Tab-separated table of C-alpha atoms and ligand atoms in Angstrom:
chain	number	residue	atom	x	y	z
A	1	MET	CA	-0.292	-21.587	9.574
A	2	ALA	CA	2.351	-19.944	7.983
A	3	TRP	CA	3.683	-23.422	5.437
A	4	ARG	CA	-0.449	-24.420	4.437
A	5	SER	CA	-0.482	-20.926	1.904
A	6	SER	CA	2.509	-22.682	-0.571
A	7	GLY	CA	2.024	-23.206	-3.435
A	8	SER	CA	2.976	-24.223	-7.006
A	9	SER	CA	2.911	-21.070	-9.112
A	10	ASN	CA	2.389	-17.444	-7.756
A	11	GLU	CA	-1.288	-17.281	-8.221
A	12	GLY	CA	-1.938	-20.655	-6.555
A	13	LEU	CA	0.161	-19.201	-3.201
A	14	VAL	CA	-1.145	-15.627	-3.865
A	15	ASN	CA	-4.841	-17.166	-3.982
A	16	ASN	CA	-3.765	-19.830	-1.096
A	17	LEU	CA	-2.538	-16.689	0.966
A	18	ALA	CA	-5.994	-15.508	0.751
A	19	ARG	CA	-8.237	-18.393	1.280
A	20	ASN	CA	-6.094	-18.482	4.549
A	21	GLY	CA	-7.074	-15.103	5.646
A	22	LEU	CA	-2.934	-13.760	4.881
A	23	ILE	CA	-3.666	-11.527	2.424
A	24	GLU	CA	-7.832	-9.843	3.213
A	25	SER	CA	-8.172	-7.320	0.325
A	26	ASP	CA	-8.663	-7.283	-2.959
A	27	ARG	CA	-6.203	-4.725	-3.589
A	28	VAL	CA	-3.267	-6.210	-1.997
A	29	LYS	CA	-4.086	-9.393	-3.847
A	30	ASP	CA	-3.862	-7.541	-6.655
A	31	ALA	CA	-0.663	-6.169	-6.264
A	32	MET	CA	0.821	-9.602	-5.302
A	33	LEU	CA	-0.763	-10.963	-7.905
A	34	LYS	CA	1.115	-8.859	-10.358
A	35	VAL	CA	4.681	-9.606	-9.071
A	36	ASP	CA	6.322	-12.540	-9.776
A	37	ARG	CA	8.034	-14.278	-6.387
A	38	ALA	CA	10.383	-16.865	-8.816
A	39	HIS	CA	12.055	-13.794	-10.103
A	40	TYR	CA	12.971	-12.224	-6.376
A	41	ALA	CA	13.822	-15.665	-4.298
A	42	PRO	CA	16.469	-17.679	-6.188
A	43	THR	CA	14.915	-20.941	-4.635
A	44	SER	CA	11.542	-22.182	-3.460
A	45	ALA	CA	10.125	-19.501	-4.568
A	46	TYR	CA	6.175	-19.958	-4.302
A	47	GLU	CA	6.692	-21.610	-0.215
A	48	ASP	CA	5.255	-19.313	2.125
A	49	SER	CA	8.442	-19.332	4.079
A	50	PRO	CA	11.420	-16.708	4.039
A	51	GLN	CA	14.396	-17.883	1.707
A	52	PRO	CA	18.421	-16.958	1.246
A	53	ILE	CA	19.256	-13.949	-0.521
A	54	GLY	CA	23.047	-14.046	0.312
A	55	HIS	CA	25.289	-11.083	2.560
A	56	ARG	CA	23.341	-12.851	5.451
A	57	ALA	CA	19.288	-11.354	4.143
A	58	THR	CA	16.360	-13.255	3.513
A	59	ILE	CA	13.519	-12.307	1.591
A	60	SER	CA	10.903	-12.285	3.806
A	61	ALA	CA	7.856	-15.032	4.061
A	62	PRO	CA	5.413	-13.636	1.448
A	63	HIS	CA	2.530	-14.263	4.989
A	64	MET	CA	5.039	-11.596	6.259
A	65	HIS	CA	4.681	-9.692	3.081
A	66	ALA	CA	1.409	-9.510	2.878
A	67	SER	CA	0.480	-8.552	6.416
A	68	ALA	CA	2.886	-5.262	6.143
A	69	CYS	CA	0.321	-4.318	2.956
A	70	GLU	CA	-2.679	-5.000	4.877
A	71	SER	CA	-1.793	-3.032	7.553
A	72	LEU	CA	-0.274	-0.433	5.875
A	73	LEU	CA	-3.107	-0.350	3.616
A	74	PRO	CA	-4.802	2.818	4.478
A	75	TYR	CA	-1.691	4.680	3.600
A	76	LEU	CA	-1.235	3.413	0.458
A	77	LYS	CA	-3.411	5.368	-1.800
A	78	PRO	CA	-2.464	6.124	-5.675
A	79	GLY	CA	0.054	8.819	-5.298
A	80	ALA	CA	1.221	7.693	-1.542
A	81	ARG	CA	5.164	7.852	-1.060
A	82	VAL	CA	6.512	5.465	0.658
A	83	LEU	CA	10.323	3.879	2.108
A	84	ASP	CA	11.154	0.884	1.517
A	85	ILE	CA	14.133	-0.043	4.971
A	86	GLY	CA	16.177	-3.045	3.697
A	87	SER	CA	15.075	-3.764	0.035
A	88	GLY	CA	16.455	-6.917	0.235
A	89	SER	CA	15.308	-8.893	-3.343
A	90	GLY	CA	12.777	-5.569	-4.085
A	91	TYR	CA	9.869	-8.285	-3.569
A	92	LEU	CA	8.667	-6.403	-1.266
A	93	THR	CA	9.341	-2.540	-3.195
A	94	ALA	CA	7.552	-3.982	-6.190
A	95	VAL	CA	4.753	-4.675	-4.917
A	96	LEU	CA	4.581	-1.492	-2.856
A	97	ALA	CA	5.196	0.304	-6.151
A	98	ASN	CA	1.883	-1.479	-7.426
A	99	LEU	CA	-0.386	-0.698	-4.638
A	100	VAL	CA	0.433	3.195	-4.926
A	101	GLY	CA	0.649	3.359	-9.336
A	102	PRO	CA	2.570	5.617	-11.621
A	103	SER	CA	1.514	8.346	-9.951
A	104	GLY	CA	3.130	7.120	-6.223
A	105	THR	CA	6.780	7.025	-5.548
A	106	VAL	CA	8.501	3.620	-3.957
A	107	ILE	CA	12.330	3.991	-2.790
A	108	GLY	CA	14.115	1.179	-1.461
A	109	ILE	CA	17.183	1.480	0.717
A	110	GLU	CA	19.708	-0.812	1.133
A	111	HIS	CA	22.836	-0.385	3.499
A	112	ILE	CA	24.914	-3.199	1.232
A	113	GLN	CA	25.270	-2.093	-2.596
A	114	PRO	CA	25.288	-5.041	-4.159
A	115	LEU	CA	21.618	-5.855	-2.556
A	116	ALA	CA	20.568	-2.295	-3.364
A	117	THR	CA	21.443	-3.504	-7.099
A	118	LEU	CA	19.812	-6.539	-6.608
A	119	GLY	CA	16.120	-5.116	-5.863
A	120	GLU	CA	16.893	-2.946	-8.595
A	121	THR	CA	18.393	-6.039	-11.046
A	122	ASN	CA	15.202	-8.327	-10.086
A	123	MET	CA	12.485	-5.865	-11.130
A	124	ARG	CA	14.157	-5.558	-14.320
A	125	LYS	CA	13.585	-9.510	-15.134
A	126	SER	CA	9.895	-7.859	-15.843
A	127	GLU	CA	8.677	-5.241	-18.610
A	128	ALA	CA	5.561	-4.014	-15.585
A	129	GLY	CA	9.089	-3.727	-13.140
A	130	ARG	CA	11.281	-1.758	-16.049
A	131	GLN	CA	9.031	0.865	-16.810
A	132	MET	CA	8.398	1.905	-12.743
A	133	LEU	CA	12.221	1.895	-12.924
A	134	ASP	CA	12.445	3.930	-15.814
A	135	SER	CA	9.730	6.448	-15.211
A	136	GLY	CA	11.415	6.824	-11.564
A	137	GLN	CA	8.409	5.543	-9.661
A	138	VAL	CA	11.084	2.940	-7.608
A	139	LYS	CA	14.627	3.552	-6.907
A	140	PHE	CA	16.806	1.645	-5.072
A	141	VAL	CA	19.354	3.796	-3.052
A	142	LYS	CA	22.591	2.944	-0.437
A	143	GLY	CA	22.144	4.531	2.206
A	144	ASP	CA	21.493	3.007	6.797
A	145	GLY	CA	18.010	2.951	6.789
A	146	ARG	CA	18.181	3.316	10.814
A	147	LYS	CA	18.562	7.190	9.782
A	148	GLY	CA	15.682	7.384	7.108
A	149	TRP	CA	15.552	8.751	3.025
A	150	VAL	CA	15.151	12.398	4.241
A	151	GLU	CA	15.991	13.509	0.363
A	152	GLY	CA	12.147	11.799	-0.368
A	153	ALA	CA	10.095	12.375	2.989
A	154	PRO	CA	7.551	13.049	4.050
A	155	TYR	CA	6.133	9.458	3.892
A	156	ASP	CA	2.847	8.279	3.859
A	157	ALA	CA	4.216	4.701	4.917
A	158	ILE	CA	7.838	3.394	5.764
A	159	HIS	CA	8.124	-0.171	5.529
A	160	VAL	CA	10.665	-1.566	7.973
A	161	GLY	CA	12.298	-4.902	6.888
A	162	ALA	CA	14.740	-5.584	9.248
A	163	ALA	CA	15.076	-5.755	13.246
A	164	ALA	CA	15.650	-2.341	14.430
A	165	ALA	CA	17.354	-1.731	18.167
A	166	GLU	CA	15.037	0.897	18.976
A	167	HIS	CA	12.248	2.913	17.675
A	168	HIS	CA	14.234	5.383	15.731
A	169	LYS	CA	13.115	9.278	16.312
A	170	GLU	CA	14.692	9.658	12.628
A	171	LEU	CA	12.348	7.350	11.009
A	172	GLU	CA	9.377	8.542	13.006
A	173	SER	CA	10.175	12.217	11.782
A	174	GLN	CA	10.140	11.339	7.881
A	175	LEU	CA	6.420	10.277	8.588
A	176	LYS	CA	3.515	12.494	6.997
A	177	ALA	CA	0.832	13.862	9.229
A	178	PRO	CA	-0.843	11.302	8.381
A	179	GLY	CA	1.214	8.687	7.932
A	180	ARG	CA	2.029	5.097	9.101
A	181	MET	CA	5.065	2.898	9.982
A	182	PHE	CA	5.383	-1.134	10.115
A	183	VAL	CA	8.758	-1.894	11.630
A	184	PRO	CA	9.389	-4.932	13.909
A	185	VAL	CA	11.495	-3.568	17.171
A	186	GLU	CA	13.786	-5.567	19.527
A	187	GLU	CA	13.173	-6.581	22.965
A	188	GLY	CA	15.078	-8.206	25.125
A	189	TRP	CA	15.460	-11.616	22.833
A	190	MET	CA	11.587	-10.998	21.633
A	191	GLN	CA	11.192	-8.786	18.341
A	192	HIS	CA	7.620	-7.707	17.706
A	193	ILE	CA	6.227	-5.986	15.242
A	194	TYR	CA	4.621	-2.531	16.150
A	195	VAL	CA	2.417	-0.050	13.950
A	196	VAL	CA	3.451	3.625	14.689
A	197	ASP	CA	0.549	5.900	13.379
A	198	LYS	CA	1.416	9.833	12.640
A	199	LYS	CA	-1.762	11.434	13.571
A	200	GLU	CA	-2.780	14.707	11.949
A	201	ASP	CA	-1.570	16.528	15.095
A	202	GLY	CA	1.493	15.298	14.736
A	203	SER	CA	1.330	12.547	18.103
A	204	LEU	CA	2.634	9.252	18.255
A	205	GLU	CA	0.642	5.751	18.506
A	206	LYS	CA	2.888	3.070	18.632
A	207	LYS	CA	0.421	-0.878	18.749
A	208	LYS	CA	2.230	-3.854	19.335
A	209	LEU	CA	0.721	-6.583	17.065
A	210	PHE	CA	2.888	-10.084	16.837
A	211	GLY	CA	6.277	-11.834	17.779
A	212	VAL	CA	8.146	-11.896	14.514
A	213	GLN	CA	11.977	-13.412	13.642
A	214	TYR	CA	13.689	-10.710	11.162
A	215	VAL	CA	17.553	-10.337	10.508
A	216	PRO	CA	18.600	-7.048	12.767
A	217	LEU	CA	18.464	-3.623	11.142
A	218	THR	CA	22.118	-3.122	11.812
A	219	ASP	CA	25.769	-1.314	10.837
A	220	PRO	CA	27.323	-2.591	7.394
A	221	PRO	CA	29.384	-5.498	7.542
A	222	GLU	CA	32.585	-4.991	7.019
B	301	SAH	N1	12.393	-6.693	2.800
B	301	SAH	C1	13.456	-7.462	2.389
B	301	SAH	C2	13.817	-8.244	3.378
B	301	SAH	C3	15.420	-8.116	3.624
B	301	SAH	S1	16.575	-9.042	5.280
B	301	SAH	C4	13.036	-9.000	1.448
B	301	SAH	O1	11.766	-9.559	1.785
B	301	SAH	O2	13.328	-8.944	0.268
B	301	SAH	C5	16.325	-7.599	5.902
B	301	SAH	C6	17.534	-7.267	5.181
B	301	SAH	O3	17.476	-5.485	5.336
B	301	SAH	C7	18.823	-7.082	4.423
B	301	SAH	O4	18.624	-7.068	2.879
B	301	SAH	C8	19.266	-6.179	5.293
B	301	SAH	O5	21.175	-5.843	4.288
B	301	SAH	C9	19.077	-5.103	5.409
B	301	SAH	N2	19.688	-4.178	6.547
B	301	SAH	C10	19.684	-4.604	7.926
B	301	SAH	N3	20.508	-3.266	8.175
B	301	SAH	C11	20.239	-2.595	7.103
B	301	SAH	C12	20.515	-0.376	8.078
B	301	SAH	N4	20.846	-0.394	8.468
B	301	SAH	N5	20.166	0.178	6.723
B	301	SAH	C13	19.446	-0.537	5.357
B	301	SAH	N6	19.211	-1.980	5.289
B	301	SAH	C14	19.640	-2.684	6.228
């Protein structure tokens, strides 16, 4: 279970996630070790649970970030282009940037400007984060993530950090062939993680993984 992985330091948290099988690969482990969750979570940074970050948003639980990275991993090669929708705290945006390396690009998109700014502010707390922003490897933009970010498309990988009301066609069209999207989708009162693969011939395959609880992907608040 999730809580078993909590630690008293970033290293402790990441090691516990690995020991409990929630992080499977060394690449994801290394990327999560490089990003101190305390720069992104205002409270209980090393607990394996979501935490509020304001504007009704939360930084997702570390085991969900690990799961997203593990699922997208075959598409997070050095040099890959990634879109992180609902970037919130910026934590996962930073981890994804470590996975795709300096020749890759990660765009974090938020529909609430203070949260787009928060992601950048949090990343600037470390020298490595500052370098990624200053070099243009990572960029935070404001926009409706349901429409993706066409300026940066096509993407090897798209992560959606809030629950979508439907399978948004515009997001699928912004995936490379091959490419992969990790997206929570609402189904009645439930939400499930879907992994959407665009194959080399452009066809789509959608796999339903497990039930989750994310904040919804919505219109921006008034
Ligand atoms: N990955 C983030 C998750 C933040 S919670 C993290 O772990 O820190 C989900 C985020 O989705 C919120 O910040 C919310 O503002 C954002 N969001 C919701 N609807 C959106 C939309 N239509 N477009 C862009 N971002 C959206």
